[in-house]
Backbone as numpy.savetxt, mean C-alpha at the origin, in Angstrom:
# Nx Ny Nz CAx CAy CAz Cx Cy Cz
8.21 -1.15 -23.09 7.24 -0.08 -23.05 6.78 0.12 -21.60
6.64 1.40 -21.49 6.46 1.61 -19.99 4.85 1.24 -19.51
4.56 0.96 -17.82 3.16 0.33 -17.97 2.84 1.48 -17.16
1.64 2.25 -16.68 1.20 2.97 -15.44 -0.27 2.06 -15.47
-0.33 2.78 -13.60 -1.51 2.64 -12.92 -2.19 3.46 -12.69
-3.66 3.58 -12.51 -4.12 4.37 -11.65 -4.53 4.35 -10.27
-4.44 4.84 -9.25 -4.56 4.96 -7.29 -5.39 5.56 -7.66
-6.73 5.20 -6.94 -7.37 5.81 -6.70 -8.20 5.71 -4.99
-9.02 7.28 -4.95 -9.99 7.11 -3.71 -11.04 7.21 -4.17
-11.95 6.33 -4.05 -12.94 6.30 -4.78 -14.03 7.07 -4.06
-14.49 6.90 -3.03 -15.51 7.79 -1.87 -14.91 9.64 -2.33
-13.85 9.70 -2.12 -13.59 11.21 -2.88 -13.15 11.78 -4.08
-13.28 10.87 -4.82 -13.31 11.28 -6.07 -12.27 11.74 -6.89
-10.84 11.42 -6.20 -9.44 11.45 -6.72 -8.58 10.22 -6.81
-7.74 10.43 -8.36 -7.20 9.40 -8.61 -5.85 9.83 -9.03
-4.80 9.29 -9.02 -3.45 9.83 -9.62 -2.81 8.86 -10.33
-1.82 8.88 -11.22 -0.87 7.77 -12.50 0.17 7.59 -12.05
0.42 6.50 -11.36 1.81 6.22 -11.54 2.46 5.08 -12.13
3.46 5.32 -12.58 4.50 4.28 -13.42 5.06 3.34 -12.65
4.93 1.93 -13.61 5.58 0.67 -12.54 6.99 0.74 -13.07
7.67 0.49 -11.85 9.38 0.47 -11.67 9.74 -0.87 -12.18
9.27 -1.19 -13.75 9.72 -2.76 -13.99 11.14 -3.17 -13.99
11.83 -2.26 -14.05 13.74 -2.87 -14.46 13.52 -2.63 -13.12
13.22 -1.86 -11.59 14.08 -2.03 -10.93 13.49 -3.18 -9.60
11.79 -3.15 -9.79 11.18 -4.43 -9.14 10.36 -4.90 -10.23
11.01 -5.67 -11.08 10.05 -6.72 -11.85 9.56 -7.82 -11.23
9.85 -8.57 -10.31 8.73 -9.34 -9.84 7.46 -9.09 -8.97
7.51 -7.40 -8.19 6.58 -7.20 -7.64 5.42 -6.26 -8.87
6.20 -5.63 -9.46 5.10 -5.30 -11.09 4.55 -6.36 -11.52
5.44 -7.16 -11.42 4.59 -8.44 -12.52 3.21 -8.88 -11.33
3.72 -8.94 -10.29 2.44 -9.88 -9.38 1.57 -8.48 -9.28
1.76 -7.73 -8.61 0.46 -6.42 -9.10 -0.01 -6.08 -10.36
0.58 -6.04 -11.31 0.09 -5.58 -12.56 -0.97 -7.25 -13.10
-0.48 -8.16 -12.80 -1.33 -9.50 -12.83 -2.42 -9.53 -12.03
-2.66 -9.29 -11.02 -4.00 -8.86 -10.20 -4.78 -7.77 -10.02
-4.57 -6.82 -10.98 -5.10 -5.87 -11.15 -6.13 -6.05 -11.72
-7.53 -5.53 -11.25 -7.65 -4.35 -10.57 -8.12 -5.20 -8.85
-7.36 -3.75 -7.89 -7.05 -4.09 -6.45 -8.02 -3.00 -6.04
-8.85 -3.46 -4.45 -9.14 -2.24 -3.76 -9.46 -2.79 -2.94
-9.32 -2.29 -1.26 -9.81 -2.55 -0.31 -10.07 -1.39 0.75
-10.65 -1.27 1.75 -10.44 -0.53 2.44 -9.21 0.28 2.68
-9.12 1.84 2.76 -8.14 2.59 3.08 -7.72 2.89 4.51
-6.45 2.65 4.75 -5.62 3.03 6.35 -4.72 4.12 6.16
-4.57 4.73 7.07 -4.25 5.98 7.08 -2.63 5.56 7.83
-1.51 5.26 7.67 -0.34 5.32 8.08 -0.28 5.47 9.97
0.39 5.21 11.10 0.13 5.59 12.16 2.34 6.13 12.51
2.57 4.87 12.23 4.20 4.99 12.29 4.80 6.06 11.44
4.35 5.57 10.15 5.36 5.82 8.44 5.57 7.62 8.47
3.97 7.79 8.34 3.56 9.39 8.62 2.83 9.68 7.22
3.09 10.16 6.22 2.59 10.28 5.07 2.18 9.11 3.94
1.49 8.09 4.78 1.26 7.22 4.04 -0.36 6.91 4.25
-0.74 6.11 2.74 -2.38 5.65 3.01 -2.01 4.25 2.08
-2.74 3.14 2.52 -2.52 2.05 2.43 -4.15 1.23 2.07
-3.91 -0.39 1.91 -4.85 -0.84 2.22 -4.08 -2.58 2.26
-4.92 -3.34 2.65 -4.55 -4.96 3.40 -5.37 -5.61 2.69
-4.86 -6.90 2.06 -5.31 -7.40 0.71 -4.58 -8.82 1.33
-5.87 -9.86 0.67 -5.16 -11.02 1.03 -4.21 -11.51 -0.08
-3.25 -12.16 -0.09 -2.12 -12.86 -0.85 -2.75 -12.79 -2.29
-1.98 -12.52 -3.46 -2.62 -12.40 -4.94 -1.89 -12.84 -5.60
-0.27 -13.27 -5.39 0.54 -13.25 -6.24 0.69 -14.67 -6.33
1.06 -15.35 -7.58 1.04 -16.91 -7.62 2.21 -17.08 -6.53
4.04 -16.50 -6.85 4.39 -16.67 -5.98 4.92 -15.23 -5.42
5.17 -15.18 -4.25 5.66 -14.28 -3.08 6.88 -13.07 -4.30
6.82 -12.29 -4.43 8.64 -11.49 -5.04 9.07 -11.57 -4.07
9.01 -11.76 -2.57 10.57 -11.19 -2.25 10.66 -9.91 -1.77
12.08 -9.51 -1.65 12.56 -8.34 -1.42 13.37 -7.50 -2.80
12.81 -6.20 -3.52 13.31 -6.10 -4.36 13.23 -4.68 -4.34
14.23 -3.56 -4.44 13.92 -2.16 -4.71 13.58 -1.53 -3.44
14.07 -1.94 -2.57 14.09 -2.06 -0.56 13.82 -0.56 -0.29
13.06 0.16 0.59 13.60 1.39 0.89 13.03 1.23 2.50
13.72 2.41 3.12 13.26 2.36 4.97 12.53 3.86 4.76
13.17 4.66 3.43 12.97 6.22 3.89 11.73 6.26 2.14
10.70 5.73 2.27 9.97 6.19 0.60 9.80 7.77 0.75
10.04 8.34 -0.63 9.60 9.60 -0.74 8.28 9.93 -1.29
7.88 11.29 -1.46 6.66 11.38 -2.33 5.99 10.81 -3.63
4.89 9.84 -3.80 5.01 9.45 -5.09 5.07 8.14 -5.17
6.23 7.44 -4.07 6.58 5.75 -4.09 4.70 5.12 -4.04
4.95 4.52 -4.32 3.88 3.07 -4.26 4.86 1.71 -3.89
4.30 1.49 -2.49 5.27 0.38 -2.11 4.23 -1.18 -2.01
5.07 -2.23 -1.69 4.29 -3.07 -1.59 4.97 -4.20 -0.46
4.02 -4.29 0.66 4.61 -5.49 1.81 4.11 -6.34 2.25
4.86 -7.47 2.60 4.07 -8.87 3.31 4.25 -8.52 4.35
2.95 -9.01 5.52 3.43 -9.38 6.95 2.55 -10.58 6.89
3.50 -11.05 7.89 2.42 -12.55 8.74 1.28 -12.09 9.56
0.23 -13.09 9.61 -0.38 -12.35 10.41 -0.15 -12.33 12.48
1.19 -12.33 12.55 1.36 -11.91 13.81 2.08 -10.70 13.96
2.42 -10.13 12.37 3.09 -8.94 12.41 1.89 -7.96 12.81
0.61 -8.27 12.47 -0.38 -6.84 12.34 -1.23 -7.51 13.04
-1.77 -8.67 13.79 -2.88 -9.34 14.89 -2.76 -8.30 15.79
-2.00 -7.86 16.24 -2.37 -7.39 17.65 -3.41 -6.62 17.81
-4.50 -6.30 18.69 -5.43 -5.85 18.54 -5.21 -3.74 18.76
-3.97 -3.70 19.56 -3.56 -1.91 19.69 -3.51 -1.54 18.17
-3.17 -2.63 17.36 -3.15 -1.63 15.83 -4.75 -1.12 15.59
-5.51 -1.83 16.07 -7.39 -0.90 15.60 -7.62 -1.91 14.40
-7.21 -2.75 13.62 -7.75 -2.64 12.79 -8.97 -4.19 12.68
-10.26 -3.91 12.44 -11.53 -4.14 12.54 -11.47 -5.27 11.89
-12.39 -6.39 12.10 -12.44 -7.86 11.64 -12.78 -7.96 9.59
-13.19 -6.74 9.20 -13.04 -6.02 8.01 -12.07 -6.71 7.23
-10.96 -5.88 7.54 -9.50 -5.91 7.18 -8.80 -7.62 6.98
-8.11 -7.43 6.31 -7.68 -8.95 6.27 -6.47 -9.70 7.57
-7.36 -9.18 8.44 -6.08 -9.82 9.40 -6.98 -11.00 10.39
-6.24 -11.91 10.59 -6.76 -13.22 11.43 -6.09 -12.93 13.15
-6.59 -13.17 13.96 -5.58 -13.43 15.21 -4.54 -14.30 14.71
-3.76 -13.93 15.83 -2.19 -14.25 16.15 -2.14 -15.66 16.15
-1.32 -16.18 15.33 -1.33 -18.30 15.67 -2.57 -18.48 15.44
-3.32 -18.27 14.38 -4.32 -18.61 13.85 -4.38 -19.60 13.05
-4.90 -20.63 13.05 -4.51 -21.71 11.87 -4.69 -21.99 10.64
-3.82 -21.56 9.77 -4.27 -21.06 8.71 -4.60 -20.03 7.96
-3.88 -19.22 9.09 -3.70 -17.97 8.75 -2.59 -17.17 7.74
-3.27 -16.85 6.46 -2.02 -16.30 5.30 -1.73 -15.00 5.49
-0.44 -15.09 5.22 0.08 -13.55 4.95 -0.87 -12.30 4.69
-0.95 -11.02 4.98 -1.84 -9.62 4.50 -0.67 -9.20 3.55
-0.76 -8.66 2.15 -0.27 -7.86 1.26 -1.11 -6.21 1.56
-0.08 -5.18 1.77 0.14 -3.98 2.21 0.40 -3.12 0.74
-0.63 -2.86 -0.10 0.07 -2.00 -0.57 -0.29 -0.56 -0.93
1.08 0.25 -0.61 0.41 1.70 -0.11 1.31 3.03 -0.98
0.75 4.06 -0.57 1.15 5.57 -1.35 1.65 6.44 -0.27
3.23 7.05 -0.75 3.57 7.72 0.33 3.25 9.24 -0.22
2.74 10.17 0.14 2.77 11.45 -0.43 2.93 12.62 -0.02
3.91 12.58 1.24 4.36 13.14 2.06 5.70 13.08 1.86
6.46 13.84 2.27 8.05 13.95 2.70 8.10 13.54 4.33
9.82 12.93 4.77 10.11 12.61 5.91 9.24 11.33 6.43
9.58 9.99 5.73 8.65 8.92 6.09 10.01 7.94 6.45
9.78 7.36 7.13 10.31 6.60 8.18 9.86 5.53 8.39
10.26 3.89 7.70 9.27 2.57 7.84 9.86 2.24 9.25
9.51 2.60 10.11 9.97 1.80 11.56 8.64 1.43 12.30
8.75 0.91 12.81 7.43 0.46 13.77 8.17 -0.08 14.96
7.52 0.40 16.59 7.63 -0.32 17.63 8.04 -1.25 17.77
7.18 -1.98 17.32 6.69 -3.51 17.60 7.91 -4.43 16.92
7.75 -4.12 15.60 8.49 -4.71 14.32 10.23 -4.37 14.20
10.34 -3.20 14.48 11.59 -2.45 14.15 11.13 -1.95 12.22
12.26 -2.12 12.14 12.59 -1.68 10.38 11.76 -2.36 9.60
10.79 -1.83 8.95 9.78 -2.15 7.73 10.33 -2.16 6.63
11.30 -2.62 5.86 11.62 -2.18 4.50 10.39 -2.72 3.45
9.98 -1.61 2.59 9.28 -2.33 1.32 9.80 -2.14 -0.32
9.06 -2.63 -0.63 9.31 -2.90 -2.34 9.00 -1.89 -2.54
9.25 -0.94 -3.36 9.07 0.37 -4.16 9.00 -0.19 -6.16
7.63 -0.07 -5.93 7.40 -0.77 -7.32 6.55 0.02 -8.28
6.35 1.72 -7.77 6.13 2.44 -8.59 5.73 3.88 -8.32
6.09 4.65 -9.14 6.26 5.99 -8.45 4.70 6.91 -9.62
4.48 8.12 -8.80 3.24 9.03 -9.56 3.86 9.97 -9.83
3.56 9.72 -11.31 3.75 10.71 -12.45 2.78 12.10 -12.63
1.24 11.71 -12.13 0.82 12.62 -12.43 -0.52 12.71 -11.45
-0.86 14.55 -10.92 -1.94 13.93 -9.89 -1.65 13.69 -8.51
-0.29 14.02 -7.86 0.21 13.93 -6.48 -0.54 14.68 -5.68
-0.52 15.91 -5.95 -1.18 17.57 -5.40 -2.31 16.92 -4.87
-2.86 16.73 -5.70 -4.72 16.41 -5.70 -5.04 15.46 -4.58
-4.15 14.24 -5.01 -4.02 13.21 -4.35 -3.56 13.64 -2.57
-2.63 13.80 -2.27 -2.04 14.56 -1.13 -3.18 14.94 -0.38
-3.21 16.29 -0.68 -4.94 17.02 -0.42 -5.96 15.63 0.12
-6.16 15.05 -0.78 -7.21 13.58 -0.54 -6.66 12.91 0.79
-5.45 12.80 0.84 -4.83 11.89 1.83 -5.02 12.83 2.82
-4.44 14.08 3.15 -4.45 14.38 4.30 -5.98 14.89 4.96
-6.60 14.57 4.19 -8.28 14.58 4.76 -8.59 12.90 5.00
-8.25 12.38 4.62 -7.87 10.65 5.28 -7.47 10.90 6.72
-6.43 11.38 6.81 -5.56 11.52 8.27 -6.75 12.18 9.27
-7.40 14.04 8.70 -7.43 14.74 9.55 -9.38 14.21 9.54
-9.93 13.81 8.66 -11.35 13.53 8.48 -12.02 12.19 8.77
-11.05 11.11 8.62 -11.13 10.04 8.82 -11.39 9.24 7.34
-10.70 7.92 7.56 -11.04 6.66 6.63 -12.30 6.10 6.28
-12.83 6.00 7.11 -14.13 5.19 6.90 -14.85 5.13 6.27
-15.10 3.79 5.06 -15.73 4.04 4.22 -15.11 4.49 3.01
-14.11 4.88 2.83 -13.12 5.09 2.08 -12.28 3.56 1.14
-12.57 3.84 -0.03 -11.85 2.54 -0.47 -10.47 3.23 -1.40
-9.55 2.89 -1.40 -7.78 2.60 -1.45 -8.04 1.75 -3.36
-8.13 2.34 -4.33 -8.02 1.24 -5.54 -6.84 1.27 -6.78
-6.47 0.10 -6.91 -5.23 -0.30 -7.98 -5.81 -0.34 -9.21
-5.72 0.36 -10.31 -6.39 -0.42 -11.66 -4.85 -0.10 -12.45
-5.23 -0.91 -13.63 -4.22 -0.55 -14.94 -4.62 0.81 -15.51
-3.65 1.22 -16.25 -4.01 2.93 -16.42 -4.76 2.83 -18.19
-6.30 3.12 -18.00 -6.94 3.03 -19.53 -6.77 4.16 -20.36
-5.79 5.07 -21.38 -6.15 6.18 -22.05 -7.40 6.78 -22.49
């Protein structure tokens, strides 16, 4: 039986459904759909282009992996990524002692879980720094993109702040 979520922005008042990709990433459904409900602060994409995100510390008992890979997500994906924290420390990324990131060679410093909504066309996981971002594509929106979109690109052009990014299970 199929499972959906709801994304939501909670500060503006839009939310959209999308369906988890269980046959094609079942271990990253299983570790999100197990920690649900998610929300943290919202980031607005700088590389990707049509993406809004948020940085969450580690949730999953263990790690999935790489499963359902993409470099190019289209409209709709819900992806999900690990970095270390020397992938995202650097301080040119902006992002505020808030966020779940530790300095670089920090001791004890765990992984940030990334997980984000692309809702744009022409997205591109490359980064400078990193090269090739591939992520998990672990579920796509069924319903509610439009709305959503609209929401995001007032993220981009209005700013984040204050803005919270949230995962729940989808309640009828």
């Amino acid at each position: 039986m199929a499972r959906f979520i709801t994304v939501s922005l909670d500060k503006r008042g839009v939310s959209c459904t999308a369906k988890l990709l269980d046959e094609a990433a079942p271990r990253t459904c299983a570790a999100v759909w197990e920690a649900l409900p998610l929300a943290g602060q919202v980031y607005h994409g700088k590389y990707a282009r049509n993406e809004i995100y948020n940085l969450l510390p580690p949730f999953a008992a263990a790690e999935p992996g790489k499963e359902n890979t993409t470099v190019t997500p289209i409209p709709g994906d819900l992806c999900y990524f690990t970095f270390g924290q020397d992938d995202l420390g650097n301080p040119a990324y902006g992002y505020e002692e808030t966020a779940a990131i530790s300095s670089p060679g920090e001791a004890g410093a765990e992984p940030v879980i990334d997980l984000a909504l692309f809702y744009g066309r022409n997205n591109l996981l490359i980064n400078g720094d990193q090269g090739w971002v591939p992520g998990n594509v672990f579920g796509t929106v069924v319903e509610g993109l439009e709305e959503m979109a609209a929401a995001c690109q007032s993220i981009w052009m209005d700013g984040a702040r204050g803005e919270t990014l949230a995962f729940a299970r989808f309640e009828r």
